[in-house]
Structure formats: structure tokens, C-alpha cells
Short mmCIF file of C-alpha atoms in Angstrom, two decimals:
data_model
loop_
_atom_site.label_atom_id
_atom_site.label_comp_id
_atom_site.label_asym_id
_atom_site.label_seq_id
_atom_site.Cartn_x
_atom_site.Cartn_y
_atom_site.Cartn_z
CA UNK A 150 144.63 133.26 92.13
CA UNK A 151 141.25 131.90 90.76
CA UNK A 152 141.34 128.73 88.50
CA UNK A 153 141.25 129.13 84.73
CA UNK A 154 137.88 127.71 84.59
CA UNK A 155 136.40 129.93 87.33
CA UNK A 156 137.77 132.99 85.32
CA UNK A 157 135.88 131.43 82.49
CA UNK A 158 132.59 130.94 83.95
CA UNK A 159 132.63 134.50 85.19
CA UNK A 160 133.39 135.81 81.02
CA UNK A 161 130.33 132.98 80.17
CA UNK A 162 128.23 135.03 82.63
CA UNK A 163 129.39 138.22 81.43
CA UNK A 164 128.73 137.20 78.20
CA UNK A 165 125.47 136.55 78.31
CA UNK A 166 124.47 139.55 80.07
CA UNK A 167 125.74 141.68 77.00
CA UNK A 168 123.82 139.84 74.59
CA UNK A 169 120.82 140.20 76.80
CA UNK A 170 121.30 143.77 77.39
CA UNK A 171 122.07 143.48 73.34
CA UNK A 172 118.66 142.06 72.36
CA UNK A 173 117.04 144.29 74.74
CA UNK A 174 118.49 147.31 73.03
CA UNK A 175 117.44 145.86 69.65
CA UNK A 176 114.03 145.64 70.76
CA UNK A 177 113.84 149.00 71.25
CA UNK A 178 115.67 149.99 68.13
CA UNK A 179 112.90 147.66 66.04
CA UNK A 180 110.54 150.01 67.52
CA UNK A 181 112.18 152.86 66.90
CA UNK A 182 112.74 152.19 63.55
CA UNK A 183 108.75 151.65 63.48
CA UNK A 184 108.53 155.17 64.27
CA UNK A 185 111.12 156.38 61.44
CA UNK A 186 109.44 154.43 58.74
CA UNK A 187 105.56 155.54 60.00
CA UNK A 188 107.11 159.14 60.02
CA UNK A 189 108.74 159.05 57.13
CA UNK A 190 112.38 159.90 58.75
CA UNK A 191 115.95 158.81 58.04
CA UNK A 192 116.61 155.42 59.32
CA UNK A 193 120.22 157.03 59.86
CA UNK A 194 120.75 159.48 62.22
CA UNK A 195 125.11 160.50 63.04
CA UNK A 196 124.01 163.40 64.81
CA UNK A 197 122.25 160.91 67.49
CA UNK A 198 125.15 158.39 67.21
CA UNK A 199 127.89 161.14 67.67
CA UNK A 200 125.71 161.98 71.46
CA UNK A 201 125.75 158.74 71.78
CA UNK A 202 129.72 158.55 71.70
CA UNK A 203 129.82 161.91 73.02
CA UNK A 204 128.09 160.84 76.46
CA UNK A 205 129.59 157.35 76.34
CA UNK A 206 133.42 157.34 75.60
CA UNK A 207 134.26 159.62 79.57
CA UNK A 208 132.77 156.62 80.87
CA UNK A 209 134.39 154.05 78.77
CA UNK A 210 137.55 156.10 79.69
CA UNK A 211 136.89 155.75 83.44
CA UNK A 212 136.01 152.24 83.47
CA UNK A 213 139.32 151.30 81.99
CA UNK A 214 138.18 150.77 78.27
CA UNK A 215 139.96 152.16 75.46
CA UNK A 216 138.29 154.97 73.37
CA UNK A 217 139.25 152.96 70.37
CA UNK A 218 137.87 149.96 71.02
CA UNK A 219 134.34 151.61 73.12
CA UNK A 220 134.12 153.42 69.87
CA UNK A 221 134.39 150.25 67.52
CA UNK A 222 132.37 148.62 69.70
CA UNK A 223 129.99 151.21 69.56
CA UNK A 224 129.53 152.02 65.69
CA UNK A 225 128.98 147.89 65.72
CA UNK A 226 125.50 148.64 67.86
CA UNK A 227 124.94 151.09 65.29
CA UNK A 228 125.07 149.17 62.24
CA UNK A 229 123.03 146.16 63.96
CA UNK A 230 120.32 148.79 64.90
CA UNK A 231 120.19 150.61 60.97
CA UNK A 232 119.87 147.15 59.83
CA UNK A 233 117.24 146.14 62.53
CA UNK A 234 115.15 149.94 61.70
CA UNK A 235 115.71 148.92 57.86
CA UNK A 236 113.71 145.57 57.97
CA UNK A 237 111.86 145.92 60.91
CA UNK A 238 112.82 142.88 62.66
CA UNK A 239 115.97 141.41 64.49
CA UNK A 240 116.16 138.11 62.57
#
């Protein structure tokens, strides 16, 4: 069985992967949201969120991750981006 602190620095470097695969996500939403506001469309969209889910959750399911909690996690990306389209910048 690994040490504690070996199991630790593996969840460190896990870690920080998601929030890099997070602020490279967000950089896309910013310019996405770009797009909305140029175009005059709703920051908003459920109907793209829902696919989202839609295509995500089987694999969430799969991988050993509870609907619930792929799905909370999921509608958490979704706020951060609607705020990110609203103002046009992550910070």
C-alpha cells in the first residue's frame, strides 16, 4: 500500500491538471461569450448545457462517478462560464 503522502502528491497532481484543463475551458468560454454579446445572443443557453450532460453523464457513469455529483459538478462549469460570457473576462 502506497504512503499517505504519495497518495497525496498524486491528488496535488491531479489537482492541478483540472484547474488547468479549467482555465483552458474558460478561455474558450470568454471567447465564446465574445461571440454572444457581438451577436446579440443569450449568454444562457440550457438547451446546450442539457447536451452537454446528455453526452457527459454515460461516461461519468462508466468511469465510476456518480451522476449526482458529475452533474453538480457540471452545472458548477456552467455558472463559472455565464459569469465569465457576462463580463468578458475570467478575473
Amino acid at each position: 500500500q502506497k504512503p499517505l503522502r504519495t497518495l497525496r502528491d498524486t491528488i496535488d497532481l491531479i489537482d492541478r491538471n483540472i484547474l488547468l484543463l479549467l482555465a483552458e475551458r474558460q478561455g474558450i468560454v470568454e471567447s465564446i461569450g465574445t461571440t454572444k454579446r457581438r451577436t446579440r445572443k443569450k449568454i444562457a443557453d440550457p438547451r446546450r448545457e442539457r447536451q452537454i450532460l446528455k453526452k457527459q453523464l454515460p461516461l461519468a457513469r462508466d468511469l465510476g462517478v456518480k451522476e449526482a455529483d458529475a452533474t453538480a459538478l457540471f452545472k458548477t462549469i456552467f455558472a463559472m462560464a455565464r459569469r465569465v460570457q457576462r463580463r468578458g473576462k475570467r478575473t
